[in-house]
Every structure is written in C-alpha cells, then in structure tokens.
Amino acid sequence: MTDRELDAAGITDTALREAYHRCRALNARHGKTYFLATRLLPVERRSAVHALYGFARWADDIVDSLDPHIGTEQRGAALAGVQESLADGLRSGHSTEPVVQALADTARRYDIPHEHFRDFMAAMNADLVVTDYPTYSDLCDYMHGSAAVIGLQMLPVLGTVVPREEAAPYAAALGVAFQLSNFLRDVGEDLDRGRVYLPADLLDAHGVDRALLRWSRDTGRPEVRITAALREFEALTRGVYREAAPGLEMLDPVSRPCMRTAFVLYGGILDAVARIDYAVLHRRAVVPRRRRAAVAARGLVHVIAARLSARGDASRPLDVQPGPPSTAPAATPRRSIHQEAL
C-alpha cells in the first residue's frame, strides 16, 4: 500500500521513497488514531501527512523518552541536532536524515511556510525545561507551536474551498483540540515525565496541586477535587472542538471524511475519560476498537460519496493543492474507489 501512495504522489526517487516509508512507520506506530483517519484521504496526499506526522513524532519521542539513562542535557543535544538538520533540509531541500528529507520534500510540494516547523521546534525545546503552565493563556502560547501549527501544516495538503487564510484559524483550533484531548488522557504519564499540562489556575480553583496529583498517582486512590478539575478541563476542551468544527466544511470535500473521522475519534477520547470517571491518573482511557472501526466505516462511505461527486463536478475547490502529477507507470492497473479508500 505504501508504494501505491508514493506512486500516486509522483515520488520516484529510491532514497526519497525510503524516507517516506520511515515516516509512515512512525505515524503508524505512534499515531494510531490519526493514521486510521489518514487512510481516508486521497491516496496521493497520504505520504505528505505521514511526513508531517512522522517528523512530529520523531522529535516528540526525543523529548518524551522515559529512559532514566537519558537526561535533559542529552535530549537537548539530540533535539539541537534535529533542529540543525531541519534548518539545513528546509533551506536546501535535501537531507541525509530520512525523516527530514521527507519533510523538506513535502514542504516544497505543498508550499508549507517554514515558520510552522520553527515554531514546532520551539515548543519541543520548551518541553525540555518547562514543567507546568500557570494559566490557560500560557498553555495556549505553548500549544501554538506544539499543536496549532500542525493544523496549519496540514491545511495545504487537505485543501480548502475558501481562501486558505479563512480556514487557518479553524485548522489551528482543531490541532489544539486534539492535543487537549491527549493532555486529559495522559495526565498520569505526563506527571511521570515531570510535567503537568493542566493550567495551574484551573487546578488551584479546585484545591489541586502537583503534590495531590502525585499522591493520587502513587496510591491509586481517586480524589474528588482532582475529578472536578479534570471535568472542567474536559468542558474546556469540548469548547475548543466547537470552535474548530465550522472549519471542516471549509476543506476540500475529498479531505473532509478524513478530518471528520479524526474529529470524532479524538473527541471520543473525552468520552472514554468520562466513562472511566476521570481516573486518568490510574489507567489509560481508550476508545474501543469497535467504535474506531464503526467511525472509520462511516468515513469510508463519505469518501466514496465525495469522490463520486468530485468526478461528476467539473469545478475544482478554490485552494486545493493536490501535489505534483503522478509519474507512476501507465501500465499500473486502476483500482476501484473502495480499494483506493483503503
């Protein structure tokens, strides 16, 4: 399937294909929810998404490693190497580091502003030294680089039916909503890394501090004040989803099933957290596999409908950028719409 994605995107260079393979593997291993949704995109756009998310996961893994033998200084040095490789790759269009090579190629193909990648790296560097956030505003400043710019990077790949700048705030908000969902789910794991992403003023309003979170994590005992704080954070996150939702209709119709699926699945994390009574310090909230499959199946129905509609409509969306034409051999057999969606 990966070769078909690369063929459709017109990626023929052997080394570059291997670089995209590497990114796809990172996305598949670490981003199961979004990887599933990505399979609903037109086949020629998937490799670009793998490059964007593969790079993000690669850098994030350096920062988030729980290996006790790797200290902050070593992580910082590794991240500095990534940053140097990224700067060189974006400037020259080439890199000896496969993940950066795929990212640079995607940035060129879709004309993604380089500032989005620089802002992302700034957020990764912040994670090395910043362990909590006094207010939600402070957290939003961090999430601009860690989440909002991911939505902005994705927008040229997804395409829009309105001017891109009109859709940009909604894409950024959706990236933030996804990350807030992960923050709520991962409170315990982040605490083990020495970080608390829930704003201190929100926690303080419920009489919660880091020490109480640590006590609950270590003892396995629930605490009503923590539950109340987590419930408020859930409500805040749902509000961001509502802010982002209008942006879905601004996307290229053939991209909407992918993002609607991601929207539902990431939102489902909030439902999973509520279902375990906010016990995220003691267990991981998981969207049931059956639910994931059902959402993906509905997405596939919308994919088929969107592609049939696109074939019957001679007009193109205003800002869609499908990437370069395919250079795949003409003898490649044509697949059905159903096969293409998978």
GROMACS .gro file of C-alpha atoms in nm:
model
  342
    1MET     CA    1   0.000   0.000   0.000
    2THR     CA    2   0.284   0.241   0.078
    3ASP     CA    3   0.431   0.202  -0.271
    4ARG     CA    4   0.090   0.284  -0.420
    5GLU     CA    5   0.075   0.602  -0.211
    6LEU     CA    6   0.419   0.706  -0.330
    7ASP     CA    7   0.342   0.618  -0.692
    8ALA     CA    8   0.024   0.826  -0.678
    9ALA     CA    9   0.217   1.121  -0.531
   10GLY     CA   10   0.476   1.102  -0.808
   11ILE     CA   11   0.760   1.017  -0.570
   12THR     CA   12   1.003   0.806  -0.772
   13ASP     CA   13   1.349   0.861  -0.622
   14THR     CA   14   1.453   0.549  -0.431
   15ALA     CA   15   1.611   0.725  -0.133
   16LEU     CA   16   1.316   0.963  -0.103
   17ARG     CA   17   1.071   0.674  -0.113
   18GLU     CA   18   1.262   0.509   0.171
   19ALA     CA   19   1.242   0.834   0.367
   20TYR     CA   20   0.865   0.842   0.329
   21HIS     CA   21   0.848   0.475   0.431
   22ARG     CA   22   1.025   0.570   0.753
   23CYS     CA   23   0.777   0.848   0.826
   24ARG     CA   24   0.480   0.625   0.756
   25ALA     CA   25   0.614   0.367   1.004
   26LEU     CA   26   0.648   0.636   1.273
   27ASN     CA   27   0.295   0.757   1.210
   28ALA     CA   28   0.155   0.404   1.218
   29ARG     CA   29   0.333   0.311   1.540
   30HIS     CA   30   0.268   0.625   1.742
   31GLY     CA   31  -0.041   0.789   1.595
   32LYS     CA   32  -0.292   0.508   1.559
   33THR     CA   33  -0.597   0.736   1.566
   34TYR     CA   34  -0.470   0.977   1.305
   35PHE     CA   35  -0.311   0.701   1.098
   36LEU     CA   36  -0.652   0.538   1.069
   37ALA     CA   37  -0.810   0.866   0.960
   38THR     CA   38  -0.529   0.931   0.709
   39ARG     CA   39  -0.630   0.620   0.517
   40LEU     CA   40  -0.947   0.803   0.418
   41LEU     CA   41  -0.753   1.071   0.231
   42PRO     CA   42  -0.699   1.055  -0.145
   43VAL     CA   43  -0.409   0.817  -0.193
   44GLU     CA   44  -0.181   1.078  -0.348
   45ARG     CA   45  -0.198   1.301  -0.036
   46ARG     CA   46  -0.126   1.040   0.232
   47SER     CA   47   0.252   1.039   0.201
   48ALA     CA   48   0.260   1.412   0.283
   49VAL     CA   49   0.062   1.355   0.601
   50HIS     CA   50   0.296   1.073   0.701
   51ALA     CA   51   0.593   1.306   0.653
   52LEU     CA   52   0.440   1.580   0.869
   53TYR     CA   53   0.328   1.350   1.149
   54GLY     CA   54   0.634   1.128   1.125
   55PHE     CA   55   0.862   1.425   1.183
   56ALA     CA   56   0.647   1.548   1.473
   57ARG     CA   57   0.654   1.204   1.636
   58TRP     CA   58   1.029   1.172   1.583
   59ALA     CA   59   1.103   1.499   1.762
   60ASP     CA   60   0.842   1.436   2.030
   61ASP     CA   61   0.991   1.095   2.109
   62ILE     CA   62   1.325   1.258   2.186
   63VAL     CA   63   1.162   1.493   2.434
   64ASP     CA   64   0.924   1.240   2.591
   65SER     CA   65   1.156   0.944   2.642
   66LEU     CA   66   1.110   0.786   2.985
   67ASP     CA   67   1.452   0.621   2.969
   68PRO     CA   68   1.614   0.715   3.304
   69HIS     CA   69   1.958   0.694   3.146
   70ILE     CA   70   1.882   0.980   2.904
   71GLY     CA   71   1.896   1.314   3.084
   72THR     CA   72   1.777   1.660   2.984
   73GLU     CA   73   2.121   1.755   2.854
   74GLN     CA   74   2.130   1.456   2.620
   75ARG     CA   75   1.776   1.521   2.500
   76GLY     CA   76   1.866   1.882   2.437
   77ALA     CA   77   2.170   1.783   2.232
   78ALA     CA   78   1.964   1.537   2.028
   79LEU     CA   79   1.694   1.797   1.970
   80ALA     CA   80   1.957   2.053   1.866
   81GLY     CA   81   2.077   1.802   1.607
   82VAL     CA   82   1.722   1.766   1.475
   83GLN     CA   83   1.683   2.142   1.460
   84GLU     CA   84   2.007   2.186   1.266
   85SER     CA   85   1.914   1.907   1.026
   86LEU     CA   86   1.568   2.062   0.980
   87ALA     CA   87   1.707   2.408   0.905
   88ASP     CA   88   1.954   2.269   0.651
   89GLY     CA   89   1.691   2.045   0.493
   90LEU     CA   90   1.432   2.318   0.452
   91ARG     CA   91   1.691   2.556   0.311
   92SER     CA   92   1.849   2.315   0.062
   93GLY     CA   93   1.560   2.076   0.001
   94HIS     CA   94   1.785   1.781   0.085
   95SER     CA   95   1.898   1.600   0.398
   96THR     CA   96   2.092   1.287   0.491
   97GLU     CA   97   1.838   1.233   0.769
   98PRO     CA   98   1.546   1.041   0.608
   99VAL     CA   99   1.266   1.194   0.818
  100VAL     CA  100   1.388   1.546   0.745
  101GLN     CA  101   1.429   1.463   0.376
  102ALA     CA  102   1.065   1.356   0.350
  103LEU     CA  103   0.951   1.661   0.546
  104ALA     CA  104   1.152   1.901   0.328
  105ASP     CA  105   1.009   1.738   0.015
  106THR     CA  106   0.653   1.773   0.147
  107ALA     CA  107   0.712   2.135   0.249
  108ARG     CA  108   0.831   2.210  -0.104
  109ARG     CA  109   0.550   2.024  -0.281
  110TYR     CA  110   0.276   2.193  -0.079
  111ASP     CA  111   0.448   2.528  -0.018
  112ILE     CA  112   0.415   2.495   0.361
  113PRO     CA  113   0.558   2.802   0.541
  114HIS     CA  114   0.883   2.711   0.717
  115GLU     CA  115   0.787   2.919   1.020
  116HIS     CA  116   0.542   2.646   1.121
  117PHE     CA  117   0.828   2.400   1.162
  118ARG     CA  118   1.040   2.651   1.353
  119ASP     CA  119   0.750   2.720   1.590
  120PHE     CA  120   0.706   2.347   1.643
  121MET     CA  121   1.071   2.303   1.736
  122ALA     CA  122   1.045   2.594   1.980
  123ALA     CA  123   0.765   2.409   2.160
  124MET     CA  124   0.973   2.089   2.170
  125ASN     CA  125   1.260   2.282   2.326
  126ALA     CA  126   1.020   2.429   2.583
  127ASP     CA  127   0.927   2.076   2.689
  128LEU     CA  128   1.285   2.021   2.798
  129VAL     CA  129   1.266   2.290   3.065
  130VAL     CA  130   0.903   2.396   3.124
  131THR     CA  131   0.716   2.161   3.358
  132ASP     CA  132   0.385   2.343   3.415
  133TYR     CA  133   0.172   2.634   3.295
  134PRO     CA  134   0.028   2.897   3.533
  135THR     CA  135  -0.275   2.982   3.317
  136TYR     CA  136  -0.464   2.856   3.014
  137SER     CA  137  -0.327   3.152   2.821
  138ASP     CA  138   0.025   3.033   2.898
  139LEU     CA  139  -0.068   2.684   2.783
  140CYS     CA  140  -0.212   2.826   2.459
  141ASP     CA  141   0.118   3.002   2.390
  142TYR     CA  142   0.290   2.664   2.413
  143MET     CA  143   0.022   2.487   2.207
  144HIS     CA  144   0.065   2.731   1.921
  145GLY     CA  145   0.391   2.552   1.843
  146SER     CA  146   0.305   2.205   1.964
  147ALA     CA  147  -0.044   2.171   1.813
  148ALA     CA  148  -0.187   2.470   1.626
  149VAL     CA  149   0.096   2.474   1.371
  150ILE     CA  150   0.035   2.105   1.300
  151GLY     CA  151  -0.313   2.200   1.180
  152LEU     CA  152  -0.163   2.483   0.975
  153GLN     CA  153   0.095   2.248   0.820
  154MET     CA  154  -0.183   2.010   0.723
  155LEU     CA  155  -0.407   2.270   0.561
  156PRO     CA  156  -0.224   2.293   0.225
  157VAL     CA  157  -0.232   1.913   0.199
  158LEU     CA  158  -0.601   1.889   0.277
  159GLY     CA  159  -0.701   2.178   0.050
  160THR     CA  160  -0.984   2.423   0.106
  161VAL     CA  161  -1.289   2.561  -0.072
  162VAL     CA  162  -1.233   2.906   0.079
  163PRO     CA  163  -0.919   3.120   0.085
  164ARG     CA  164  -0.667   2.935   0.300
  165GLU     CA  165  -0.629   3.223   0.545
  166GLU     CA  166  -1.002   3.199   0.621
  167ALA     CA  167  -0.974   2.832   0.713
  168ALA     CA  168  -0.645   2.869   0.904
  169PRO     CA  169  -0.787   2.967   1.248
  170TYR     CA  170  -1.016   2.664   1.244
  171ALA     CA  171  -0.732   2.430   1.143
  172ALA     CA  172  -0.521   2.569   1.426
  173ALA     CA  173  -0.808   2.525   1.674
  174LEU     CA  174  -0.857   2.165   1.566
  175GLY     CA  175  -0.490   2.091   1.630
  176VAL     CA  176  -0.527   2.241   1.977
  177ALA     CA  177  -0.846   2.040   2.046
  178PHE     CA  178  -0.666   1.717   1.956
  179GLN     CA  179  -0.377   1.798   2.187
  180LEU     CA  180  -0.603   1.898   2.475
  181SER     CA  181  -0.772   1.558   2.443
  182ASN     CA  182  -0.434   1.391   2.469
  183PHE     CA  183  -0.338   1.606   2.768
  184LEU     CA  184  -0.651   1.492   2.952
  185ARG     CA  185  -0.593   1.127   2.866
  186ASP     CA  186  -0.221   1.139   2.954
  187VAL     CA  187  -0.223   1.327   3.285
  188GLY     CA  188  -0.062   1.034   3.465
  189GLU     CA  189   0.202   0.965   3.201
  190ASP     CA  190   0.293   1.331   3.173
  191LEU     CA  191   0.323   1.353   3.551
  192ASP     CA  192   0.574   1.068   3.538
  193ARG     CA  193   0.775   1.280   3.291
  194GLY     CA  194   0.768   1.565   3.540
  195ARG     CA  195   0.511   1.772   3.351
  196VAL     CA  196   0.163   1.900   3.427
  197TYR     CA  197  -0.019   2.044   3.127
  198LEU     CA  198  -0.341   2.126   3.311
  199PRO     CA  199  -0.325   2.501   3.391
  200ALA     CA  200  -0.229   2.571   3.750
  201ASP     CA  201  -0.507   2.825   3.799
  202LEU     CA  202  -0.769   2.570   3.688
  203LEU     CA  203  -0.627   2.313   3.931
  204ASP     CA  204  -0.599   2.566   4.210
  205ALA     CA  205  -0.966   2.660   4.174
  206HIS     CA  206  -1.047   2.303   4.280
  207GLY     CA  207  -0.782   2.279   4.552
  208VAL     CA  208  -0.549   2.064   4.340
  209ASP     CA  209  -0.172   2.094   4.308
  210ARG     CA  210   0.111   1.879   4.176
  211ALA     CA  211   0.160   1.712   4.514
  212LEU     CA  212  -0.202   1.595   4.522
  213LEU     CA  213  -0.178   1.463   4.167
  214ARG     CA  214   0.139   1.275   4.262
  215TRP     CA  215  -0.027   1.130   4.571
  216SER     CA  216  -0.324   1.004   4.370
  217ARG     CA  217  -0.096   0.860   4.102
  218ASP     CA  218   0.123   0.680   4.354
  219THR     CA  219  -0.154   0.546   4.577
  220GLY     CA  220  -0.408   0.464   4.306
  221ARG     CA  221  -0.672   0.644   4.509
  222PRO     CA  222  -0.925   0.882   4.348
  223GLU     CA  223  -0.980   1.232   4.483
  224VAL     CA  224  -1.298   1.433   4.429
  225ARG     CA  225  -1.108   1.759   4.382
  226ILE     CA  226  -0.900   1.608   4.104
  227THR     CA  227  -1.211   1.466   3.937
  228ALA     CA  228  -1.376   1.809   3.945
  229ALA     CA  229  -1.069   1.973   3.789
  230LEU     CA  230  -1.049   1.712   3.515
  231ARG     CA  231  -1.419   1.751   3.442
  232GLU     CA  232  -1.371   2.126   3.397
  233PHE     CA  233  -1.073   2.064   3.166
  234GLU     CA  234  -1.291   1.829   2.963
  235ALA     CA  235  -1.556   2.100   2.928
  236LEU     CA  236  -1.292   2.350   2.820
  237THR     CA  237  -1.167   2.105   2.556
  238ARG     CA  238  -1.515   2.042   2.419
  239GLY     CA  239  -1.549   2.415   2.375
  240VAL     CA  240  -1.239   2.419   2.153
  241TYR     CA  241  -1.389   2.139   1.942
  242ARG     CA  242  -1.697   2.355   1.892
  243GLU     CA  243  -1.476   2.645   1.783
  244ALA     CA  244  -1.295   2.422   1.532
  245ALA     CA  245  -1.600   2.243   1.389
  246PRO     CA  246  -1.701   2.504   1.125
  247GLY     CA  247  -1.364   2.457   0.960
  248LEU     CA  248  -1.450   2.105   0.848
  249GLU     CA  249  -1.686   2.238   0.580
  250MET     CA  250  -1.411   2.468   0.452
  251LEU     CA  251  -1.196   2.173   0.347
  252ASP     CA  252  -1.178   2.012   0.005
  253PRO     CA  253  -1.475   1.769   0.003
  254VAL     CA  254  -1.248   1.469  -0.058
  255SER     CA  255  -1.049   1.557   0.258
  256ARG     CA  256  -1.349   1.607   0.485
  257PRO     CA  257  -1.411   1.236   0.565
  258CYS     CA  258  -1.055   1.206   0.697
  259MET     CA  259  -1.082   1.508   0.924
  260ARG     CA  260  -1.436   1.431   1.036
  261THR     CA  261  -1.317   1.085   1.136
  262ALA     CA  262  -1.024   1.231   1.328
  263PHE     CA  263  -1.260   1.486   1.485
  264VAL     CA  264  -1.492   1.211   1.611
  265LEU     CA  265  -1.216   0.975   1.725
  266TYR     CA  266  -1.018   1.236   1.915
  267GLY     CA  267  -1.340   1.368   2.064
  268GLY     CA  268  -1.410   1.009   2.164
  269ILE     CA  269  -1.108   1.027   2.395
  270LEU     CA  270  -1.308   1.271   2.608
  271ASP     CA  271  -1.597   1.024   2.619
  272ALA     CA  272  -1.356   0.746   2.718
  273VAL     CA  273  -1.217   0.960   3.001
  274ALA     CA  274  -1.565   1.033   3.132
  275ARG     CA  275  -1.654   0.665   3.102
  276ILE     CA  276  -1.378   0.569   3.350
  277ASP     CA  277  -1.489   0.850   3.582
  278TYR     CA  278  -1.180   1.060   3.505
  279ALA     CA  279  -0.944   0.804   3.659
  280VAL     CA  280  -0.669   0.901   3.414
  281LEU     CA  281  -0.408   0.906   3.688
  282HIS     CA  282  -0.461   0.534   3.736
  283ARG     CA  283  -0.549   0.390   3.395
  284ARG     CA  284  -0.548   0.483   3.028
  285ALA     CA  285  -0.875   0.585   2.868
  286VAL     CA  286  -0.912   0.406   2.535
  287VAL     CA  287  -1.161   0.449   2.253
  288PRO     CA  288  -1.297   0.093   2.198
  289ARG     CA  289  -1.172  -0.078   1.883
  290ARG     CA  290  -1.530  -0.147   1.773
  291ARG     CA  291  -1.608   0.223   1.799
  292ARG     CA  292  -1.298   0.314   1.597
  293ALA     CA  293  -1.393   0.066   1.327
  294ALA     CA  294  -1.751   0.195   1.308
  295VAL     CA  295  -1.637   0.556   1.275
  296ALA     CA  296  -1.386   0.460   1.006
  297ALA     CA  297  -1.654   0.267   0.817
  298ARG     CA  298  -1.881   0.572   0.815
  299GLY     CA  299  -1.588   0.777   0.694
  300LEU     CA  300  -1.537   0.534   0.407
  301VAL     CA  301  -1.898   0.581   0.296
  302HIS     CA  302  -1.840   0.958   0.288
  303VAL     CA  303  -1.515   0.908   0.095
  304ILE     CA  304  -1.693   0.716  -0.178
  305ALA     CA  305  -1.971   0.976  -0.196
  306ALA     CA  306  -1.723   1.264  -0.210
  307ARG     CA  307  -1.519   1.106  -0.488
  308LEU     CA  308  -1.822   1.021  -0.695
  309SER     CA  309  -1.940   1.379  -0.654
  310ALA     CA  310  -1.598   1.516  -0.748
  311ARG     CA  311  -1.591   1.307  -1.065
  312GLY     CA  312  -1.928   1.446  -1.167
  313ASP     CA  313  -1.835   1.809  -1.096
  314ALA     CA  314  -1.603   1.984  -1.340
  315SER     CA  315  -1.534   2.271  -1.098
  316ARG     CA  316  -1.241   2.248  -0.855
  317PRO     CA  317  -1.226   2.381  -0.499
  318LEU     CA  318  -1.070   2.724  -0.472
  319ASP     CA  319  -0.749   2.642  -0.285
  320VAL     CA  320  -0.694   2.270  -0.336
  321GLN     CA  321  -0.331   2.176  -0.393
  322PRO     CA  322  -0.319   1.807  -0.483
  323GLY     CA  323   0.059   1.799  -0.532
  324PRO     CA  324   0.253   1.716  -0.847
  325PRO     CA  325   0.106   1.486  -1.111
  326SER     CA  326   0.178   1.120  -1.071
  327THR     CA  327   0.470   0.971  -1.262
  328ALA     CA  328   0.360   0.616  -1.193
  329PRO     CA  329   0.389   0.376  -1.490
  330ALA     CA  330   0.088   0.392  -1.721
  331ALA     CA  331   0.051   0.017  -1.701
  332THR     CA  332  -0.040   0.031  -1.331
  333PRO     CA  333  -0.386  -0.127  -1.305
  334ARG     CA  334  -0.668   0.101  -1.192
  335ARG     CA  335  -0.830   0.018  -0.860
  336SER     CA  336  -1.190   0.058  -0.759
  337ILE     CA  337  -1.298   0.351  -0.541
  338HIS     CA  338  -1.339   0.114  -0.249
  339GLN     CA  339  -0.983  -0.014  -0.287
  340GLU     CA  340  -0.847   0.338  -0.319
  341ALA     CA  341  -1.001   0.441   0.011
  342LEU     CA  342  -0.812   0.168   0.188
   0.00000   0.00000   0.00000
